[in-house]
GROMACS .gro file of C-alpha atoms in nm:
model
  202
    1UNK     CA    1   0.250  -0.335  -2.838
    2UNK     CA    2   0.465  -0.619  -2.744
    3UNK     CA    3   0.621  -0.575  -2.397
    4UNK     CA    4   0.950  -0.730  -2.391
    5UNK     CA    5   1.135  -0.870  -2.057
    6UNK     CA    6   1.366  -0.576  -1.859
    7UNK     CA    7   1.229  -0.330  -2.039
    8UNK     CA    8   1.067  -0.003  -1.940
    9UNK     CA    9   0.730   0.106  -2.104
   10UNK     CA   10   0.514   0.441  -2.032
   11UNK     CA   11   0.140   0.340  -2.043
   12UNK     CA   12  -0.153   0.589  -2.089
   13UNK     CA   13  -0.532   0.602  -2.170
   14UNK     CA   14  -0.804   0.863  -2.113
   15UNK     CA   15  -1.192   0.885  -2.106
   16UNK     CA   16  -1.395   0.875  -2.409
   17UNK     CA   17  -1.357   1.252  -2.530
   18UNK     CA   18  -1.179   1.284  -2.240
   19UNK     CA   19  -1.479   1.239  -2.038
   20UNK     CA   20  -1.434   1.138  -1.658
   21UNK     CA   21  -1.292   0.776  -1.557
   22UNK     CA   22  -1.325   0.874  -1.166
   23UNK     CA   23  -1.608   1.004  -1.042
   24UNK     CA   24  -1.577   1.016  -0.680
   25UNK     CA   25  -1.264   0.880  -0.423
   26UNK     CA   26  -1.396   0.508  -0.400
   27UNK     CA   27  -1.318   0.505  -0.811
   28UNK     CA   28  -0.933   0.553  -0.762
   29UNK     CA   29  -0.911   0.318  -0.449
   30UNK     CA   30  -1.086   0.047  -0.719
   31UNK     CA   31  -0.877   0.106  -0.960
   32UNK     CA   32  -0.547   0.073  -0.813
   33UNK     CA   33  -0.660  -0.272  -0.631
   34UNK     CA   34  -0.735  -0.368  -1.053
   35UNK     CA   35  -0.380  -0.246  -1.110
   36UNK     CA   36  -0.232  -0.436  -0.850
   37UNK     CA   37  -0.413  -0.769  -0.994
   38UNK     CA   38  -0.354  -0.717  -1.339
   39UNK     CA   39   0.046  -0.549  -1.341
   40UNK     CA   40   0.218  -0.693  -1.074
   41UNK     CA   41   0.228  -1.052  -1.232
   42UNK     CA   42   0.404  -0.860  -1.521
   43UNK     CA   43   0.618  -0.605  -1.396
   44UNK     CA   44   0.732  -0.375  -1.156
   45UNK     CA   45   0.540  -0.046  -1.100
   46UNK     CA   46   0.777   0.249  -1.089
   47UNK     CA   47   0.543   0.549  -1.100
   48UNK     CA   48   0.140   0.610  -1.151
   49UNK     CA   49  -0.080   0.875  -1.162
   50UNK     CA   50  -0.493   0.851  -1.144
   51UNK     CA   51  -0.624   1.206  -1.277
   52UNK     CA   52  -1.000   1.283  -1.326
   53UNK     CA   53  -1.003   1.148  -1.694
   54UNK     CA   54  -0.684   0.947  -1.742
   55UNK     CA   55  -0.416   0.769  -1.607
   56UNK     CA   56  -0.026   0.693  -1.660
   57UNK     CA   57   0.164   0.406  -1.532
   58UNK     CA   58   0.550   0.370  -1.612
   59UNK     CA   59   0.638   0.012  -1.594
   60UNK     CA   60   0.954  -0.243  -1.568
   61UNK     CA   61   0.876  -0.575  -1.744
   62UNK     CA   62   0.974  -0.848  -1.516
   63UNK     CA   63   1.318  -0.999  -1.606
   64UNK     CA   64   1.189  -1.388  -1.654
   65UNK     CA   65   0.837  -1.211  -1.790
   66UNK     CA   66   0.682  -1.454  -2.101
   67UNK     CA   67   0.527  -1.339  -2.394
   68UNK     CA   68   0.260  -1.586  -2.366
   69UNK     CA   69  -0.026  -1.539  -2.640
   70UNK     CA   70  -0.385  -1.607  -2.653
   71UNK     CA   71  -0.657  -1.537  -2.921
   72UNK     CA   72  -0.920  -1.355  -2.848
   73UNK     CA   73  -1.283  -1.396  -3.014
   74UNK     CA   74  -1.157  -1.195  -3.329
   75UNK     CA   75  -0.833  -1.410  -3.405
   76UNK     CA   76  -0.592  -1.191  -3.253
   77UNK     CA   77  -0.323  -1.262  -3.050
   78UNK     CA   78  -0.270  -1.061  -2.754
   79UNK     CA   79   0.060  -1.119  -2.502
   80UNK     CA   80  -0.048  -1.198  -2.122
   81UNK     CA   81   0.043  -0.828  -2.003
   82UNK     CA   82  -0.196  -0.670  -2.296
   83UNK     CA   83  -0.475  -0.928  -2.207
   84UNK     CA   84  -0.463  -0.839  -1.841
   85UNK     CA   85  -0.481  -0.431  -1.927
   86UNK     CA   86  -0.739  -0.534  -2.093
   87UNK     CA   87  -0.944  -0.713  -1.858
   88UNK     CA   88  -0.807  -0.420  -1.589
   89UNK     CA   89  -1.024  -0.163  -1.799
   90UNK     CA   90  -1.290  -0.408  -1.861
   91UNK     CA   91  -1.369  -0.479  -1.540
   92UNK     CA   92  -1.336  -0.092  -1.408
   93UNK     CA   93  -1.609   0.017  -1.678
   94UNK     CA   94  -1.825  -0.248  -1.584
   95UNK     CA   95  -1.817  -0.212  -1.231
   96UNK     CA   96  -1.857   0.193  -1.280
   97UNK     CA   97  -2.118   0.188  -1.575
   98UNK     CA   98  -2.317  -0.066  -1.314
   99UNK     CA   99  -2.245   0.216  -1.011
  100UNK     CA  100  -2.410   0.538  -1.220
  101UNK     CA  101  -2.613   0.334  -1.441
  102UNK     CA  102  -2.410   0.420  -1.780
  103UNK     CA  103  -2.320   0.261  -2.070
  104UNK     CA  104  -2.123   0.222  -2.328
  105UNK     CA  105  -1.686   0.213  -2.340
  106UNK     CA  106  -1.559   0.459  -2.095
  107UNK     CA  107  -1.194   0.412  -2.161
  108UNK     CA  108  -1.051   0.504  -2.566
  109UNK     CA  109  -1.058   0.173  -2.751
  110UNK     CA  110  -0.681   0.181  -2.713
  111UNK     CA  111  -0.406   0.185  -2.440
  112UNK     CA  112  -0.104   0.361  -2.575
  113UNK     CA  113   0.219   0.214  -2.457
  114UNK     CA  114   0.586   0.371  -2.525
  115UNK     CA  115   0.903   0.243  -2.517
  116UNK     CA  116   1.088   0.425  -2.316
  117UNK     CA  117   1.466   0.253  -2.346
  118UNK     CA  118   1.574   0.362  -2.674
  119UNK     CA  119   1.567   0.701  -2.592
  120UNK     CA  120   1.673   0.627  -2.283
  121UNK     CA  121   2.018   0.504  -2.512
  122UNK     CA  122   2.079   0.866  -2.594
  123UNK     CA  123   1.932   1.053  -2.302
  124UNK     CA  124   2.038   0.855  -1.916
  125UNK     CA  125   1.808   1.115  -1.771
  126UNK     CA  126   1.497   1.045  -1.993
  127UNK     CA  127   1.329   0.766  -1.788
  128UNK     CA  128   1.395   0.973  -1.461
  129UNK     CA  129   1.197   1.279  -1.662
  130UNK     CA  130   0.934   1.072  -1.752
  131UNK     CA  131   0.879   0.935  -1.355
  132UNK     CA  132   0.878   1.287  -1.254
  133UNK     CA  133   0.613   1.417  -1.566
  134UNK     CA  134   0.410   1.140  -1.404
  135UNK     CA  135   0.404   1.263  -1.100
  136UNK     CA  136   0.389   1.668  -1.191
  137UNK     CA  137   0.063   1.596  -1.365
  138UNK     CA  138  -0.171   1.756  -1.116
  139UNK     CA  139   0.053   2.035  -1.046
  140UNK     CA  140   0.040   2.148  -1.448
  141UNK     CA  141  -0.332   2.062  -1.472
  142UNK     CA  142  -0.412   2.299  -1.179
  143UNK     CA  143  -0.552   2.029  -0.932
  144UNK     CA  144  -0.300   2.116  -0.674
  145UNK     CA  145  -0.085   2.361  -0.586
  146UNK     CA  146   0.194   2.108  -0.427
  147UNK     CA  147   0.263   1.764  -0.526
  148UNK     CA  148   0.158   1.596  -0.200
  149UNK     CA  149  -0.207   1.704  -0.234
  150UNK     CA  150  -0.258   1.456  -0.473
  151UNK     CA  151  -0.346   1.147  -0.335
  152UNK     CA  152  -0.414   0.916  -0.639
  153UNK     CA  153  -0.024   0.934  -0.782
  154UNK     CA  154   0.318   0.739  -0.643
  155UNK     CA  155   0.466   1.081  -0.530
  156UNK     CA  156   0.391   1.020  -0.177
  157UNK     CA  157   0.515   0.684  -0.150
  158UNK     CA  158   0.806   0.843  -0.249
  159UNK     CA  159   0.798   1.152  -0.083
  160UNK     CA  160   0.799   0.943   0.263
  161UNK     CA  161   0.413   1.051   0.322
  162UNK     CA  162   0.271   0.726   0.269
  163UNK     CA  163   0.343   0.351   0.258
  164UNK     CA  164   0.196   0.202  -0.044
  165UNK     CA  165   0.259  -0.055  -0.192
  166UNK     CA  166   0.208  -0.084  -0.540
  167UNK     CA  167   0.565   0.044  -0.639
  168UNK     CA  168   0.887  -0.113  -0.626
  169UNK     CA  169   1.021   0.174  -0.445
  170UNK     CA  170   1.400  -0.004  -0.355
  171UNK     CA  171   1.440  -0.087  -0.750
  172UNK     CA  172   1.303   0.249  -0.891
  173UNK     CA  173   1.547   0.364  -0.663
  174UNK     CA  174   1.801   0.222  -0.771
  175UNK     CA  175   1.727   0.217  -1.156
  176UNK     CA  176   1.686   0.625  -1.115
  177UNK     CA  177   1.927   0.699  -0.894
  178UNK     CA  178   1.681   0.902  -0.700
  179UNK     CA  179   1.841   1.148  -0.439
  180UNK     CA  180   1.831   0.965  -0.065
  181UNK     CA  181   1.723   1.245   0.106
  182UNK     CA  182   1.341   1.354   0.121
  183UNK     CA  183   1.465   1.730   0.108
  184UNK     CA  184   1.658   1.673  -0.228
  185UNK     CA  185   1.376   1.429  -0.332
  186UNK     CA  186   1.102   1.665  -0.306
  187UNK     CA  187   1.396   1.982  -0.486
  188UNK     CA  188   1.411   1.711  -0.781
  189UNK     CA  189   1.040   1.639  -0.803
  190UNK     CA  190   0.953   2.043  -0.900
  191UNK     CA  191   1.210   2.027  -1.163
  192UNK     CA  192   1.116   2.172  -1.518
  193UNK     CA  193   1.078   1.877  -1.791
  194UNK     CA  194   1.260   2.009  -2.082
  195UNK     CA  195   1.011   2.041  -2.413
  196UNK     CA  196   1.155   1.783  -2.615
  197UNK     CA  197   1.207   1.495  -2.280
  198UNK     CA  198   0.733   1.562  -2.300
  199UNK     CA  199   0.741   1.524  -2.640
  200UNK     CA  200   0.900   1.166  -2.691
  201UNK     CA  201   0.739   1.024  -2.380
  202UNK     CA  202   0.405   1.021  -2.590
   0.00000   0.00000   0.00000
């Protein structure tokens, strides 16, 4: 995938046969510092969510963001942001497989990444449906039973529970139009994703 400046890209990748990625809470808390690292540089973080055996991101490419390419050991050229997702990953499975004494990949050999503007074109609600998809994952997947149980996803931040600071909260804000009001924040955030918004996101 090339990642191109301003625009807005859902990210996702899952366990090897959708095996574990997180294994207990100190996991999560090293993966999001990796995030931090690797994205930031890049973009702007509107939503994340960890879950047991894969994660999504949904990501703004910064405005004055370079596609700046390197070749890697096998003569192909990979743009800074895919490099750094790269090492992200990397680095995580080497740091767990050294923890529980595996080895072996422990992500799927590839990161998908979708482009969420040109539906976006025909649909002005589509990115806001895919931020709140992100953030309804542990409700659907029977992990919780209300959206601020889950630590390891943006909704708090949002949701006024927490002070993180991995998203661009003001911007998402802003590029959403997200309610101002935690009450009609929180009303918004249960909302039913229409069938077809879930099936283009992937």
């Amino acid at each position: 995938m090339e990642f191109l400046a301003g625009h807005n890209y859902h990210i996702y990748n899952q366990g090897n046969n959708r095996e574990p990625i997180f294994f207990e809470e100190d996991d999560y808390i090293l993966f999001l510092k990796k995030m931090k690292i690797s994205l930031l540089p890049h973009c702007k973080v509107l939503a994340w969510c960890l879950m047991p055996n894969h994660f999504h991101w949904l990501i703004n490419i910064n405005s004055d963001y370079k596609v700046l390419y390197e070749t890697n050991s096998r003569s192909k050229k990979l743009n800074a942001i895919n490099k750094d997702i790269g090492s992200l990953l990397s680095s995580y499975t080497q740091d767990i497989n050294r923890r529980i004494g595996r080895t072996g990949s422990l992500f799927r050999k590839r990161t998908k990444a979708k482009l969420m503007d040109e539906e976006r074109d025909k649909h002005d609600d589509y990115l806001l449906n895919c931020f709140l998809y992100i953030h309804q994952n542990p409700l659907r997947a029977g992990l919780v039973e209300n959206l601020e149980d889950w630590a390891y996803s943006s909704y708090r931040d949002y949701g006024g529970l927490r002070n993180g600071n991995l998203c661009d909260i003001g911007f998402t804000k802003e590029l959403l139009h997200l309610p101002k009001s935690q009450k009609d924040f929180e009303k918004l955030s249960y909302k039913t994703i229409p069938p077809y918004y879930s099936q283009k996101m992937f």
